[in-house]
Short mmCIF file of N, CA, C and O in Angstrom, two decimals:
data_model
loop_
_atom_site.label_atom_id
_atom_site.label_comp_id
_atom_site.label_asym_id
_atom_site.label_seq_id
_atom_site.Cartn_x
_atom_site.Cartn_y
_atom_site.Cartn_z
N MET A 1 81.10 59.64 100.20
CA MET A 1 81.86 59.39 100.98
C MET A 1 82.73 60.78 100.74
O MET A 1 83.22 60.82 99.92
N ASN A 2 82.89 61.44 102.03
CA ASN A 2 84.37 62.82 101.40
C ASN A 2 85.37 62.56 102.12
O ASN A 2 85.35 61.35 102.68
N LYS A 3 86.40 63.15 102.22
CA LYS A 3 87.85 63.11 102.55
C LYS A 3 87.79 62.47 104.22
O LYS A 3 88.42 61.61 105.10
N GLN A 4 86.88 63.18 104.66
CA GLN A 4 86.79 63.52 106.46
C GLN A 4 86.09 62.33 106.55
O GLN A 4 86.58 61.72 107.76
N GLU A 5 85.60 61.56 105.95
CA GLU A 5 84.93 60.60 106.79
C GLU A 5 85.56 59.48 106.03
O GLU A 5 85.46 58.76 106.20
N LEU A 6 85.99 59.40 104.70
CA LEU A 6 87.19 58.11 104.75
C LEU A 6 87.98 58.13 105.98
O LEU A 6 88.75 57.09 106.29
N ILE A 7 88.89 59.05 106.37
CA ILE A 7 89.41 58.97 107.62
C ILE A 7 88.95 58.98 108.79
O ILE A 7 89.69 58.08 109.85
N LYS A 8 88.10 58.72 109.11
CA LYS A 8 87.24 57.97 110.27
C LYS A 8 87.26 56.77 109.84
O LYS A 8 86.69 56.35 110.98
N LYS A 9 86.62 56.55 108.73
CA LYS A 9 86.53 55.13 108.75
C LYS A 9 87.53 54.14 108.42
O LYS A 9 87.40 52.80 109.38
N ILE A 10 88.86 54.37 107.99
CA ILE A 10 90.55 54.09 108.24
C ILE A 10 90.73 54.51 109.50
O ILE A 10 91.44 52.85 110.18
N ALA A 11 90.47 55.36 110.34
CA ALA A 11 90.45 55.43 111.97
C ALA A 11 90.22 53.77 112.45
O ALA A 11 90.45 53.68 113.41
N GLN A 12 88.92 54.13 112.40
CA GLN A 12 87.78 53.14 113.20
C GLN A 12 88.36 51.86 112.46
O GLN A 12 88.42 51.02 113.29
N ASP A 13 87.95 51.32 111.40
CA ASP A 13 88.96 49.84 110.68
C ASP A 13 90.44 49.72 111.29
O ASP A 13 90.99 48.56 111.64
N SER A 14 91.17 50.14 111.46
CA SER A 14 92.43 50.57 112.05
C SER A 14 92.68 50.33 113.32
O SER A 14 94.12 51.08 113.34
N HIS A 15 91.66 50.82 114.64
CA HIS A 15 91.90 51.33 115.50
C HIS A 15 92.96 52.22 115.50
O HIS A 15 94.11 52.06 116.07
N ARG A 16 93.00 53.85 114.44
CA ARG A 16 94.01 53.98 114.71
C ARG A 16 93.43 55.87 115.64
O ARG A 16 92.37 56.42 114.90
N THR A 17 94.25 56.84 115.71
CA THR A 17 93.81 58.06 115.85
C THR A 17 93.44 58.11 114.19
O THR A 17 93.33 58.37 113.69
N ASP A 18 92.45 59.34 114.59
CA ASP A 18 91.68 60.62 113.07
C ASP A 18 92.83 60.92 112.83
O ASP A 18 93.57 61.16 111.57
N THR A 19 94.37 61.91 113.37
CA THR A 19 95.49 62.31 113.03
C THR A 19 96.27 61.31 112.42
O THR A 19 96.50 61.36 111.50
N SER A 20 96.62 59.91 112.76
CA SER A 20 97.40 59.30 111.99
C SER A 20 97.03 58.43 111.20
O SER A 20 97.30 58.46 109.85
N ALA A 21 95.66 58.37 110.94
CA ALA A 21 94.94 58.32 109.52
C ALA A 21 94.78 59.05 108.79
O ALA A 21 94.91 58.85 107.41
N ALA A 22 95.07 60.23 108.83
CA ALA A 22 95.01 61.82 107.81
C ALA A 22 96.16 61.81 107.46
O ALA A 22 96.30 61.35 106.33
N ILE A 23 97.40 61.12 108.29
CA ILE A 23 98.32 61.17 107.88
C ILE A 23 99.17 60.75 106.57
O ILE A 23 99.50 60.33 105.74
N ALA A 24 98.35 58.91 107.13
CA ALA A 24 98.46 57.80 106.07
C ALA A 24 98.12 57.89 105.18
O ALA A 24 98.71 57.68 103.63
N LEU A 25 96.58 58.50 105.08
CA LEU A 25 95.75 58.65 103.49
C LEU A 25 96.47 59.63 102.70
O LEU A 25 96.99 59.58 101.53
N GLN A 26 97.39 60.95 103.47
CA GLN A 26 98.18 62.13 102.85
C GLN A 26 99.15 61.04 102.27
O GLN A 26 99.64 61.67 101.08
N ILE A 27 99.79 60.49 102.76
CA ILE A 27 100.94 59.85 102.67
C ILE A 27 100.46 58.97 101.23
O ILE A 27 101.16 58.96 99.79
N VAL A 28 99.05 57.86 101.00
CA VAL A 28 99.45 57.25 99.94
C VAL A 28 98.58 58.21 98.71
O VAL A 28 99.04 58.35 97.66
N LEU A 29 98.33 59.30 99.01
CA LEU A 29 97.93 60.56 97.81
C LEU A 29 98.61 61.38 97.01
O LEU A 29 98.64 61.40 96.23
N ASP A 30 99.75 61.65 98.24
CA ASP A 30 101.15 62.19 97.80
C ASP A 30 101.74 60.73 96.88
O ASP A 30 102.43 61.73 95.55
N ALA A 31 101.78 59.45 97.66
CA ALA A 31 103.06 59.00 97.03
C ALA A 31 102.28 58.84 94.96
O ALA A 31 102.62 58.47 94.09
N ILE A 32 100.74 58.92 95.11
CA ILE A 32 100.33 58.14 93.74
C ILE A 32 100.44 59.29 93.20
O ILE A 32 100.78 59.20 91.58
N THR A 33 100.14 60.87 93.33
CA THR A 33 100.35 61.75 93.08
C THR A 33 101.50 61.79 92.07
O THR A 33 102.13 62.10 91.03
N ASP A 34 102.80 61.65 93.06
CA ASP A 34 104.05 61.78 92.34
C ASP A 34 104.68 60.93 91.45
O ASP A 34 105.18 61.27 90.76
N THR A 35 104.35 59.60 91.56
CA THR A 35 104.38 58.92 90.42
C THR A 35 103.58 59.28 89.46
O THR A 35 104.43 59.03 87.84
N LEU A 36 102.65 59.60 89.64
CA LEU A 36 101.96 59.75 87.92
C LEU A 36 102.52 60.83 87.67
O LEU A 36 102.45 60.80 85.96
N ALA A 37 103.04 62.41 88.12
CA ALA A 37 103.67 62.92 87.70
C ALA A 37 105.40 62.84 87.03
O ALA A 37 106.02 63.17 86.49
N SER A 38 105.76 61.78 87.65
CA SER A 38 106.59 61.28 87.02
C SER A 38 106.57 60.48 85.90
O SER A 38 107.83 60.47 84.92
N GLY A 39 105.12 60.10 85.41
CA GLY A 39 104.91 59.52 83.74
C GLY A 39 104.97 58.40 84.05
O GLY A 39 104.60 57.66 83.17
N ASP A 40 105.25 57.76 85.78
CA ASP A 40 104.85 55.97 85.68
C ASP A 40 103.20 56.34 86.01
O ASP A 40 101.96 56.94 86.17
N ASP A 41 102.99 54.32 85.94
CA ASP A 41 101.06 54.56 86.42
C ASP A 41 101.04 53.13 87.50
O ASP A 41 102.47 53.05 88.13
N VAL A 42 100.33 53.66 87.63
CA VAL A 42 99.74 53.24 89.84
C VAL A 42 99.04 52.12 89.73
O VAL A 42 97.97 51.86 89.54
N LYS A 43 99.49 50.79 90.00
CA LYS A 43 98.92 49.75 89.70
C LYS A 43 98.44 48.80 91.06
O LYS A 43 99.64 49.13 91.30
N LEU A 44 97.09 48.62 91.74
CA LEU A 44 96.68 48.99 92.54
C LEU A 44 96.54 46.98 92.39
O LEU A 44 94.75 47.37 91.89
N VAL A 45 96.76 46.02 92.26
CA VAL A 45 96.10 44.90 91.85
C VAL A 45 94.24 44.47 92.09
O VAL A 45 94.81 44.37 93.95
N GLY A 46 93.89 44.09 92.35
CA GLY A 46 92.79 43.95 92.61
C GLY A 46 92.05 44.93 93.00
O GLY A 46 90.48 45.32 93.00
N PHE A 47 92.48 46.29 93.01
CA PHE A 47 91.99 47.68 93.05
C PHE A 47 91.14 48.75 91.38
O PHE A 47 90.19 49.18 91.07
N GLY A 48 92.52 48.89 91.48
CA GLY A 48 92.63 49.32 89.70
C GLY A 48 94.00 49.69 89.67
O GLY A 48 95.02 50.07 90.08
N THR A 49 93.96 50.61 87.96
CA THR A 49 95.26 51.07 87.36
C THR A 49 94.76 52.53 87.49
O THR A 49 94.27 53.16 86.49
N PHE A 50 95.89 53.27 87.94
CA PHE A 50 95.71 54.62 87.83
C PHE A 50 96.82 55.33 86.85
O PHE A 50 97.78 54.92 86.36
N LYS A 51 96.34 55.86 85.54
CA LYS A 51 97.66 56.75 84.44
C LYS A 51 97.44 58.30 84.52
O LYS A 51 96.16 58.67 84.30
N ALA A 52 98.50 58.92 84.02
CA ALA A 52 98.45 59.86 83.64
C ALA A 52 98.54 59.55 81.85
O ALA A 52 99.14 59.21 81.10
N ARG A 53 97.33 59.72 80.97
CA ARG A 53 97.26 60.05 79.44
C ARG A 53 97.71 61.54 79.19
O ARG A 53 97.44 62.34 79.54
N PRO A 54 98.42 61.36 77.92
CA PRO A 54 98.34 62.66 77.45
C PRO A 54 97.39 62.66 76.67
O PRO A 54 96.82 62.29 75.43
N GLN A 55 96.92 64.48 76.71
CA GLN A 55 95.76 64.96 75.46
C GLN A 55 96.20 65.85 75.04
O GLN A 55 97.23 67.23 75.14
N PRO A 56 96.47 65.96 73.78
CA PRO A 56 96.92 66.75 72.63
C PRO A 56 95.91 68.17 73.09
O PRO A 56 94.87 68.41 72.72
N ALA A 57 96.66 69.29 72.06
CA ALA A 57 96.33 70.86 72.03
C ALA A 57 95.15 70.21 70.43
O ALA A 57 94.94 69.41 70.15
N ARG A 58 94.17 70.96 71.32
CA ARG A 58 92.93 71.79 70.56
C ARG A 58 92.47 72.77 70.41
O ARG A 58 92.98 73.38 71.21
N ILE A 59 91.54 73.09 69.45
CA ILE A 59 91.07 74.75 69.01
C ILE A 59 89.52 74.24 69.81
O ILE A 59 88.87 73.35 69.55
N ALA A 60 88.82 74.60 71.20
CA ALA A 60 87.58 75.09 71.30
C ALA A 60 87.42 76.12 70.89
O ALA A 60 87.54 77.03 70.22
N ARG A 61 85.88 76.20 71.01
CA ARG A 61 85.00 77.91 71.50
C ARG A 61 84.50 78.27 72.67
O ARG A 61 84.60 77.72 73.23
N ASN A 62 84.61 79.41 72.72
CA ASN A 62 83.95 80.29 73.96
C ASN A 62 82.94 80.12 73.89
O ASN A 62 82.01 80.48 72.64
N PRO A 63 81.89 79.11 74.41
CA PRO A 63 80.80 79.48 73.95
C PRO A 63 79.59 80.83 74.17
O PRO A 63 78.46 81.22 73.47
N LYS A 64 80.47 81.91 74.58
CA LYS A 64 79.53 82.88 75.25
C LYS A 64 80.07 84.14 73.83
O LYS A 64 78.64 84.81 73.28
N THR A 65 81.06 83.96 73.11
CA THR A 65 81.42 84.60 72.05
C THR A 65 81.14 84.08 70.96
O THR A 65 81.16 84.65 69.87
N GLY A 66 81.33 82.79 70.96
CA GLY A 66 81.38 82.14 69.80
C GLY A 66 83.51 82.11 68.98
O GLY A 66 83.69 81.55 67.86
N ASP A 67 84.14 82.77 70.01
CA ASP A 67 85.68 83.17 69.55
C ASP A 67 86.42 81.45 69.99
O ASP A 67 86.06 81.08 70.50
N GLU A 68 87.15 81.59 69.11
CA GLU A 68 88.34 80.44 68.87
C GLU A 68 89.30 80.83 69.90
O GLU A 68 90.00 82.06 69.60
N ILE A 69 89.44 79.32 71.18
CA ILE A 69 90.71 79.51 71.99
C ILE A 69 91.19 78.45 71.48
O ILE A 69 90.92 77.34 71.06
N GLU A 70 92.60 78.79 71.76
CA GLU A 70 93.67 77.26 71.38
C GLU A 70 93.40 76.61 72.97
O GLU A 70 94.29 77.33 74.18
N VAL A 71 93.86 75.31 73.43
CA VAL A 71 93.61 74.85 74.31
C VAL A 71 95.16 73.89 74.51
O VAL A 71 95.15 72.82 73.49
N PRO A 72 96.09 74.21 75.51
CA PRO A 72 97.36 73.88 75.17
C PRO A 72 97.14 71.94 76.14
O PRO A 72 96.17 71.86 76.31
N ALA A 73 98.36 71.75 75.14
CA ALA A 73 97.92 69.93 75.44
C ALA A 73 98.72 69.86 77.04
O ALA A 73 98.83 71.00 77.77
N LYS A 74 97.87 68.87 77.80
CA LYS A 74 98.58 68.34 78.88
C LYS A 74 98.12 67.08 79.38
O LYS A 74 97.52 66.03 78.05
N HIS A 75 98.36 66.80 80.58
CA HIS A 75 97.87 65.07 80.73
C HIS A 75 96.89 64.86 81.78
O HIS A 75 96.66 66.18 82.59
N ARG A 76 95.69 64.15 81.86
CA ARG A 76 95.15 63.87 81.78
C ARG A 76 95.28 62.16 82.97
O ARG A 76 95.56 61.73 82.77
N VAL A 77 94.34 62.41 84.07
CA VAL A 77 94.53 61.04 84.93
C VAL A 77 93.21 60.37 84.82
O VAL A 77 92.08 60.78 84.64
N SER A 78 93.88 59.30 84.58
CA SER A 78 92.01 57.85 84.05
C SER A 78 92.47 57.12 85.15
O SER A 78 93.38 57.03 85.56
N PHE A 79 91.45 56.41 85.62
CA PHE A 79 91.27 55.07 86.36
C PHE A 79 90.82 54.50 85.00
O PHE A 79 89.70 54.47 84.99
N VAL A 80 91.07 53.00 85.68
CA VAL A 80 90.81 51.74 85.26
C VAL A 80 90.90 50.64 86.66
O VAL A 80 91.65 50.18 86.90
N ALA A 81 89.28 50.73 87.13
CA ALA A 81 88.72 50.18 87.71
C ALA A 81 89.47 47.70 87.69
O ALA A 81 89.30 47.79 86.87
N GLY A 82 89.54 47.25 89.14
CA GLY A 82 90.49 46.35 88.14
C GLY A 82 88.91 45.48 88.85
O GLY A 82 88.09 45.67 89.16
N LYS A 83 89.48 43.84 88.67
CA LYS A 83 88.30 42.56 88.10
C LYS A 83 87.63 42.74 89.40
O LYS A 83 86.58 42.87 89.62
N SER A 84 88.30 42.74 90.69
CA SER A 84 88.06 42.66 91.83
C SER A 84 87.01 43.65 92.35
O SER A 84 85.64 43.06 92.82
N MET A 85 87.42 44.86 91.99
CA MET A 85 86.15 45.96 92.62
C MET A 85 85.45 45.68 91.21
O MET A 85 83.80 46.09 92.10
N LYS A 86 85.64 45.52 90.53
CA LYS A 86 84.14 45.47 89.42
C LYS A 86 83.71 44.72 89.38
O LYS A 86 82.28 44.84 89.91
N GLU A 87 83.91 43.00 90.09
CA GLU A 87 83.23 42.28 90.70
C GLU A 87 82.27 42.85 91.93
O GLU A 87 80.58 42.58 92.66
N THR A 88 83.04 43.68 92.90
CA THR A 88 82.24 43.90 94.15
C THR A 88 81.15 45.12 93.67
O THR A 88 80.09 45.00 94.35
N VAL A 89 81.66 46.33 93.08
CA VAL A 89 80.85 46.96 92.84
C VAL A 89 79.23 46.63 91.90
O VAL A 89 78.01 47.26 92.16
N SER A 90 79.19 45.77 91.03
CA SER A 90 78.42 45.59 89.84
C SER A 90 77.43 44.34 90.91
O SER A 90 76.22 44.02 90.26
N VAL A 91 77.78 44.13 92.43
CA VAL A 91 76.93 43.08 92.58
C VAL A 91 75.51 43.46 93.09
O VAL A 91 75.16 44.59 93.55
#
């Protein structure tokens, strides 16, 4: 399912227009992104938890030339599925 298909599903299930569903979805995605950017976790009980975890700087190799390059430290987003989601998906 891509974003457009998700918007259509939300619109159909909530009896709203595609436009209002797209706005609602974008608001949710922006809220999750802003919260992670501020360093907090997003916990949705029954669904899962989004976390921004630090990844330290490291040395990597350019596969084409073999030269070492430094990869700077950054944050990675991770998602841990909640119990309800795990049970539903694994059936």
